[in-house]
CSV table of C-alpha atoms in Angstrom, one decimal:
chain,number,residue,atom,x,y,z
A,68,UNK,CA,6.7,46.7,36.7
A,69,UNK,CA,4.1,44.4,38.0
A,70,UNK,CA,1.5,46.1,35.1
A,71,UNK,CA,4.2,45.1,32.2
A,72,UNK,CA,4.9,41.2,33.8
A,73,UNK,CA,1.3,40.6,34.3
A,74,UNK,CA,0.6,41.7,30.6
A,75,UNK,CA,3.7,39.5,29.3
A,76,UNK,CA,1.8,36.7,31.1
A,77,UNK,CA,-1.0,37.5,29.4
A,78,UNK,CA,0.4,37.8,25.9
A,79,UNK,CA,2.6,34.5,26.2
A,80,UNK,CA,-1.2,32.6,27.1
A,81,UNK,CA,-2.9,34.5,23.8
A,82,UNK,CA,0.0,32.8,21.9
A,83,UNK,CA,0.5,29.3,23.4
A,84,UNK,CA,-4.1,29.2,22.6
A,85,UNK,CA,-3.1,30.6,18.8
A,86,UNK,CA,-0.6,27.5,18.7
A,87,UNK,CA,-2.7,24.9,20.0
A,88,UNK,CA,-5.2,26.0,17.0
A,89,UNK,CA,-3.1,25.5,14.2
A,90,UNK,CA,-2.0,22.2,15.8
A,91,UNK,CA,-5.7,21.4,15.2
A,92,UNK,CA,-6.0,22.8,11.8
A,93,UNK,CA,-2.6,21.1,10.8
A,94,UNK,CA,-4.4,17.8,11.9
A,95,UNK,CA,-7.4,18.1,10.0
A,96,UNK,CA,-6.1,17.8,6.9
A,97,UNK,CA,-4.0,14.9,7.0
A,98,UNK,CA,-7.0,12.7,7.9
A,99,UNK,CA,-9.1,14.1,4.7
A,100,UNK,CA,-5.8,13.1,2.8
A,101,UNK,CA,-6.2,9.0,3.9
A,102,UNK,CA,-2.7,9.0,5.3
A,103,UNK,CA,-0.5,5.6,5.8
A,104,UNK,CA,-2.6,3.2,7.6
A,105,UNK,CA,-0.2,2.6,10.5
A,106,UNK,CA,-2.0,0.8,12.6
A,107,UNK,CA,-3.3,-1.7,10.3
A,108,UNK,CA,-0.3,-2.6,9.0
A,109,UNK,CA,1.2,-3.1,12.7
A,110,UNK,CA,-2.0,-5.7,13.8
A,111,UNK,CA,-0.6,-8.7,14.1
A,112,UNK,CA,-3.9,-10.7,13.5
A,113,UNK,CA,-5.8,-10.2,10.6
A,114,UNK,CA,-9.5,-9.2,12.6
A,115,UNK,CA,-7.4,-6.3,14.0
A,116,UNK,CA,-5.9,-5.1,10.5
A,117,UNK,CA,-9.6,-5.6,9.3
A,118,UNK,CA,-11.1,-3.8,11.5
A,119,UNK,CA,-8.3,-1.0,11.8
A,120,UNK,CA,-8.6,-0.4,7.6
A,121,UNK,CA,-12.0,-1.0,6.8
A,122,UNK,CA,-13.9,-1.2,10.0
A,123,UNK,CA,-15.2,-4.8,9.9
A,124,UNK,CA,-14.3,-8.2,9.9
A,125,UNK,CA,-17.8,-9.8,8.7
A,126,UNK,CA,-16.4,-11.2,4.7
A,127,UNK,CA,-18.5,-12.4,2.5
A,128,UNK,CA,-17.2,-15.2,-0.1
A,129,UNK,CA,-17.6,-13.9,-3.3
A,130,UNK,CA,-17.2,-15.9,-6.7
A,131,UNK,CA,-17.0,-12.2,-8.7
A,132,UNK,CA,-13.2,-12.1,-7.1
A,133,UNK,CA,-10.9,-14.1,-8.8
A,134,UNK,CA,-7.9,-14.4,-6.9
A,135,UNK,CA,-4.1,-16.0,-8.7
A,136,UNK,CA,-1.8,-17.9,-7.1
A,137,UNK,CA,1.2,-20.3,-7.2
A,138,UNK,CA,-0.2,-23.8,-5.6
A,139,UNK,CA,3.4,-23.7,-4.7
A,140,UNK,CA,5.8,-21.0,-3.8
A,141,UNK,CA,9.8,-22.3,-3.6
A,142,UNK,CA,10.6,-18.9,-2.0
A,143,UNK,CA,8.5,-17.1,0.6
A,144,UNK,CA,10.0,-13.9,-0.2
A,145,UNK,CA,8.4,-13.7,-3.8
A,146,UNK,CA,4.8,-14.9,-4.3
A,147,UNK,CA,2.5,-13.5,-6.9
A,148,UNK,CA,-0.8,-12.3,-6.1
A,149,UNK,CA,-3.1,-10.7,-8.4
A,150,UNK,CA,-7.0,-10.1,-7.8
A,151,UNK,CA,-9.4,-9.6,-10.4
A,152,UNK,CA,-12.8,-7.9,-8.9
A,153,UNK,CA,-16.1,-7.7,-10.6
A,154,UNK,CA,-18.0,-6.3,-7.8
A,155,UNK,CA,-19.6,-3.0,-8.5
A,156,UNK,CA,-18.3,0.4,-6.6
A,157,UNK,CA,-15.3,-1.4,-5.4
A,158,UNK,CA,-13.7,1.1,-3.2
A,159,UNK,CA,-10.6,-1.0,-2.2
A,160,UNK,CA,-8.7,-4.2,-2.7
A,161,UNK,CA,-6.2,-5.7,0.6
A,162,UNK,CA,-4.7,-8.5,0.6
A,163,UNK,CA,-4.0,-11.0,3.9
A,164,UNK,CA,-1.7,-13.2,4.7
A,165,UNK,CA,-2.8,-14.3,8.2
A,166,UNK,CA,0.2,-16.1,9.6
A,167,UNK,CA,2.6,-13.3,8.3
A,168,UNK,CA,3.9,-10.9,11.6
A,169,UNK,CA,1.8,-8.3,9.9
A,170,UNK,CA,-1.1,-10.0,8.1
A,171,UNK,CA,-1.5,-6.9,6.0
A,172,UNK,CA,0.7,-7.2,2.9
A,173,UNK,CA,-1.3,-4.3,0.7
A,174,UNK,CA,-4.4,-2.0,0.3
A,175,UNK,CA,-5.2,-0.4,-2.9
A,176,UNK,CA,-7.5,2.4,-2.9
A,177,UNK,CA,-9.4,2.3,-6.3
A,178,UNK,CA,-10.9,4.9,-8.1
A,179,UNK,CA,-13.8,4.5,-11.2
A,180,UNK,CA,-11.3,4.7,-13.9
A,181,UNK,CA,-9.8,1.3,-12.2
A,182,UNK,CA,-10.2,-1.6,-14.7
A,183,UNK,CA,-10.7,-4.4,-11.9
A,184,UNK,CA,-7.4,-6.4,-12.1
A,185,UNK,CA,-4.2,-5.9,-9.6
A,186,UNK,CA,-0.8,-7.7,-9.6
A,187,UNK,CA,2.1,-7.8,-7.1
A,188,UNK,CA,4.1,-9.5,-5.1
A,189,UNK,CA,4.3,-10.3,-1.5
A,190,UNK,CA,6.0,-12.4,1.2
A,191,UNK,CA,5.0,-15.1,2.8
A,192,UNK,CA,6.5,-16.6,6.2
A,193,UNK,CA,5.3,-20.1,5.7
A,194,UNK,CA,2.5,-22.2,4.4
A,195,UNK,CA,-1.3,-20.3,4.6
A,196,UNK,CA,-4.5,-19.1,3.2
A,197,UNK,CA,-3.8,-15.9,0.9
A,198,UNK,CA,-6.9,-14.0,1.1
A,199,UNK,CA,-8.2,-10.9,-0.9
A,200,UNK,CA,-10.5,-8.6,0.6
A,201,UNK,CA,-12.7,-6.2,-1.6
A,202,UNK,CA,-14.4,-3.5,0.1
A,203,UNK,CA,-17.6,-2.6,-2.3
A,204,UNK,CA,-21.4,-0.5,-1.3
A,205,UNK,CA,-20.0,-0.7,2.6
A,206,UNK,CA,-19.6,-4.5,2.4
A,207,UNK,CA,-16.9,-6.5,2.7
A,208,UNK,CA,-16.1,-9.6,0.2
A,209,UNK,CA,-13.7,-12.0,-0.2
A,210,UNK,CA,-11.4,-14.7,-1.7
A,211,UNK,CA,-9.0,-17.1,-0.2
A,212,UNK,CA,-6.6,-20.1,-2.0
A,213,UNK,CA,-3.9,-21.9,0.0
A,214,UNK,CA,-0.5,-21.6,-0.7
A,215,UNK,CA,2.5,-24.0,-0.3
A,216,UNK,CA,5.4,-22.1,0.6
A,217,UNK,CA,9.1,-23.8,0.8
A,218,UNK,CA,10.6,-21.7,2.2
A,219,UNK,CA,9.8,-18.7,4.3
A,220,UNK,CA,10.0,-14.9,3.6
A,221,UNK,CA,10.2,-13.0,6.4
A,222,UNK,CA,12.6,-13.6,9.1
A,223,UNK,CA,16.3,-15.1,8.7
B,258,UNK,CA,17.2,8.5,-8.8
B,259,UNK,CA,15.4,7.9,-12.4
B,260,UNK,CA,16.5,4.5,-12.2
B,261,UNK,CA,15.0,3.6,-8.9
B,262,UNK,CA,11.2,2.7,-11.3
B,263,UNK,CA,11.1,1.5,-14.0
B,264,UNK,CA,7.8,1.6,-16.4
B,265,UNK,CA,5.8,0.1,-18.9
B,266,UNK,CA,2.6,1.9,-20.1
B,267,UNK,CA,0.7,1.0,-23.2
B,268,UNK,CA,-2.9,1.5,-24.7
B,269,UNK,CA,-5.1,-1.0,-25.7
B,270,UNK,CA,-8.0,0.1,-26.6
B,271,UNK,CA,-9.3,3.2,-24.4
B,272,UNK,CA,-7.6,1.5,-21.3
B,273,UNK,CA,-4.1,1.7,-20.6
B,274,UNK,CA,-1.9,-0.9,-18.9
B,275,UNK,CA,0.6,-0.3,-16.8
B,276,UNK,CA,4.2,-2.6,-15.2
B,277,UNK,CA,6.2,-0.9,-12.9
B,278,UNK,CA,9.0,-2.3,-10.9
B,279,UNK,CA,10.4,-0.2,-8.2
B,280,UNK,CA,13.8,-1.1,-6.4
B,281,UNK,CA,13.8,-0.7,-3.2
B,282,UNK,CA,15.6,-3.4,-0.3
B,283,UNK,CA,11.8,-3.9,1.5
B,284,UNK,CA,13.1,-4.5,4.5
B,285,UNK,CA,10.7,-5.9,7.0
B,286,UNK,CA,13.4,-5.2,10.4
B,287,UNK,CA,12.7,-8.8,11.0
B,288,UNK,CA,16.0,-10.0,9.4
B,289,UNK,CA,19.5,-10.1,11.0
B,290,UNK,CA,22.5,-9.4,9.6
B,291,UNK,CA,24.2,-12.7,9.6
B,292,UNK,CA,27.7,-11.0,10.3
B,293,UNK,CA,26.6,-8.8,13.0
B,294,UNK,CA,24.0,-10.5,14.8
B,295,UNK,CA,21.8,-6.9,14.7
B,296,UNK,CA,18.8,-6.1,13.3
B,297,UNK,CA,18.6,-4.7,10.0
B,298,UNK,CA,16.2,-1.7,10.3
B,299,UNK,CA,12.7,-2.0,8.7
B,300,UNK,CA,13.2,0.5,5.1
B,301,UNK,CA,10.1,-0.2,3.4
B,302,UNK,CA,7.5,1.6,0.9
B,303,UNK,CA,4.6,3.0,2.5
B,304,UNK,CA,2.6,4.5,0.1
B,305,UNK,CA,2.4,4.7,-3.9
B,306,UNK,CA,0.2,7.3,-6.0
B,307,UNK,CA,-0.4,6.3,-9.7
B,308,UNK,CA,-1.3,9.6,-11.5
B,309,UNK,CA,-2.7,9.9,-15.3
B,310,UNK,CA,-2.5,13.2,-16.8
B,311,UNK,CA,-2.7,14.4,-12.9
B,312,UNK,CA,-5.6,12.7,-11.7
B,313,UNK,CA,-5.3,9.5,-9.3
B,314,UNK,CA,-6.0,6.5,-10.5
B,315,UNK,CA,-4.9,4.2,-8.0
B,316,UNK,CA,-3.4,4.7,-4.9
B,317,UNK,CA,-1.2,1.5,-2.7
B,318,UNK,CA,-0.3,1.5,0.7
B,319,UNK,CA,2.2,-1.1,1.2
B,320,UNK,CA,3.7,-2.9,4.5
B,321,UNK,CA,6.7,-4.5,5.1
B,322,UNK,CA,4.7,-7.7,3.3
B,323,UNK,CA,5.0,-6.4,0.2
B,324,UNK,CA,8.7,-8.2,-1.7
B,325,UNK,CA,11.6,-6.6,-2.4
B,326,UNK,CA,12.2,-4.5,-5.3
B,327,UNK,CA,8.1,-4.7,-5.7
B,328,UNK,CA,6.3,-5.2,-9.1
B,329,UNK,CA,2.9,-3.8,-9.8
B,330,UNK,CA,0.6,-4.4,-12.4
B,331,UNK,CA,-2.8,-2.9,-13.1
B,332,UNK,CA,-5.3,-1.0,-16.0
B,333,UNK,CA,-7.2,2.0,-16.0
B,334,UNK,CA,-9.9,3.5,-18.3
B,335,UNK,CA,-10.2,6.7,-20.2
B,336,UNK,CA,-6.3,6.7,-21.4
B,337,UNK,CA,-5.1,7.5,-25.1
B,338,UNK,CA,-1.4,7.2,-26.6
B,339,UNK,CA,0.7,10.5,-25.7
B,340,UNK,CA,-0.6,10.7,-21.8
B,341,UNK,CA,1.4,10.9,-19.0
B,342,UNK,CA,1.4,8.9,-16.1
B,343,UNK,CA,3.4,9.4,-13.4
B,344,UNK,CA,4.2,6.8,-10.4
B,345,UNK,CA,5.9,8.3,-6.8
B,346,UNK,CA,6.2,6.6,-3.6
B,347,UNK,CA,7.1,7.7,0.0
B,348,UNK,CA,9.3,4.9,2.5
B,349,UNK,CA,8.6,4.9,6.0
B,350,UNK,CA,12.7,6.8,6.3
B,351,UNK,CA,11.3,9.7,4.6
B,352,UNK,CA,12.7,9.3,1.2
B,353,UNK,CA,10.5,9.5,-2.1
B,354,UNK,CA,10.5,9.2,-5.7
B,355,UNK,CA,8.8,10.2,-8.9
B,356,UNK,CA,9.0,8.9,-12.3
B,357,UNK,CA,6.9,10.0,-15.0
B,358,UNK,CA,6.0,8.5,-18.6
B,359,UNK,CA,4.5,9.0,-21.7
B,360,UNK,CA,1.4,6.0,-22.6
B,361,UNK,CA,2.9,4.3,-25.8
C-alpha cells in the first residue's frame, strides 16, 4: 500500500510540472501576437501610457505630422482627429488627450502598405492639447493643437 | 450582426480607401445612469484588425476614449477593384464581429 501511495504522489507531481509548462507555452504566444495594451490604456497620465506603449516619453515636434482638428468642439463626446504622417518606417500612430481619465484614446499599428493618413473620432472631457504621437526608426515624434471643447465627453 | 459595421471601400488609383462606422454604445463606466444612480459598466472596443485579401493592413487598439458608434477612416497601397477587405473587432465583454467587402 505504501509502494502504490508514494507512486500516486509521484505521478500527481509529473503532472502538476507538465501543467505549469503549457501554462508557459500558452503565454508565449500571446505576447508575439501584440495583445490589447491594458495597461496603457488604464495610465491615467500621459508619461505613463507613453511609456507603457512605446517605451518612452522623449517626443520630438515634428512638422512631417499634420494633425486635424475642430478649433472648437460643441460636444466632447465627438471630436475628429485625423493624423497625416510623412515620417519614414512609421511603425505606429497614438493619439493623447492628456486631461481625459485615460489619456490614451487610440494606437494604430501600421504596416508598409499604410498610406500615411488616419481619421476617427474621440472624446474629450474638457478643454486641452490633442496630441498625436508617431513612433518611426525607434524615435518618437509628435504633434499637438488645442482644442475648445463645450461641453465634456466623458463623465455625466 | 451584419449590421453592427458598416463599409465603404473604393480604389483610386493602386490605393484603396476605406469608411467604416461600427456601432457600438463605447461606454467608458464613467457615466451614471441618471435613473438609477449606478454605474453603467465600461462596454467598449478593444481591438480592430483591417485585413485586405487576408493580410493586415492596419491594426487599432482602442480605449474607452475612442466615441460612440466609432468612425474610421484610412488608405492602403497595393489594392485593385474586386478585393476583399474585411474589418473585425473584439470588446473588452468578449463579444466580436466581422464584416467583409468587396473594393469597388
Amino acid at each position: 500500500m505504501q509502494h502504490t501511495r508514494r507512486l500516486f504522489l509521484k505521478g500527481t507531481m509529473a503532472a502538476g510540472t507538465l501543467a505549469i509548462a503549457a501554462g508557459a507555452n500558452l503565454l508565449t504566444p500571446g505576447k508575439v501576437l501584440a495583445a490589447w495594451p491594458e495597461k496603457a490604456f488604464t495610465a491615467e497620465k500621459m508619461d505613463t501610457a507613453l511609456s507603457e506603449l512605446v517605451g518612452g516619453t522623449e517626443l520630438i515636434e515634428s512638422d512631417k505630422i499634420t494633425l486635424k482638428t475642430p478649433d472648437i468642439a460643441e460636444n466632447g463626446a465627438v471630436v475628429s482627429v485625423t493624423v497625416r504622417t510623412e515620417l519614414p518606417d512609421a511603425e505606429s500612430i497614438s493619439i493623447y488627450v492628456p486631461v481625459n481619465t485615460s489619456p490614451l484614446t487610440a494606437s494604430y499599428e501600421l504596416t508598409d502598405k499604410f498610406d500615411g493618413e488616419i481619421s476617427g473620432r474621440i472624446k474629450m472631457a474638457e478643454t486641452s492639447d490633442v496630441i498625436a504621437v508617431v513612433q518611426a526608426g525607434g524615435k518618437l515624434y509628435s504633434a499637438k493643437r488645442e482644442v475648445k471643447v463645450t461641453l465634456g465627453g466623458c463623465g455625466g | 450582426m451584419a449590421n453592427d459595421i458598416k463599409i465603404r471601400a473604393w480604389t483610386e488609383g493602386d490605393k484603396a480607401n476605406v469608411k467604416a462606422i461600427v456601432f457600438h454604445p463605447m461606454e467608458t463606466g464613467l457615466r451614471k445612469d441618471k435613473k438609477t444612480g449606478k454605474k453603467i459598466p465600461a462596454h467598449y472596443i478593444t481591438e480592430v484588425v483591417c485585413e485586405h485579401n487576408g493580410n493586415t493592413v492596419l491594426k487599432c487598439n482602442w480605449g474607452p476614449g475612442v466615441s460612440k458608434n466609432p468612425f474610421i477612416s484610412f488608405g492602403f497601397k497595393g489594392a485593385k477593384s474586386g478585393d476583399t477587405f474585411t474589418l473585425s473587432w473584439k470588446d473588452n465583454q468578449g463579444k466580436s464581429a466581422s464584416q467583409e467587402t468587396k473594393i469597388s
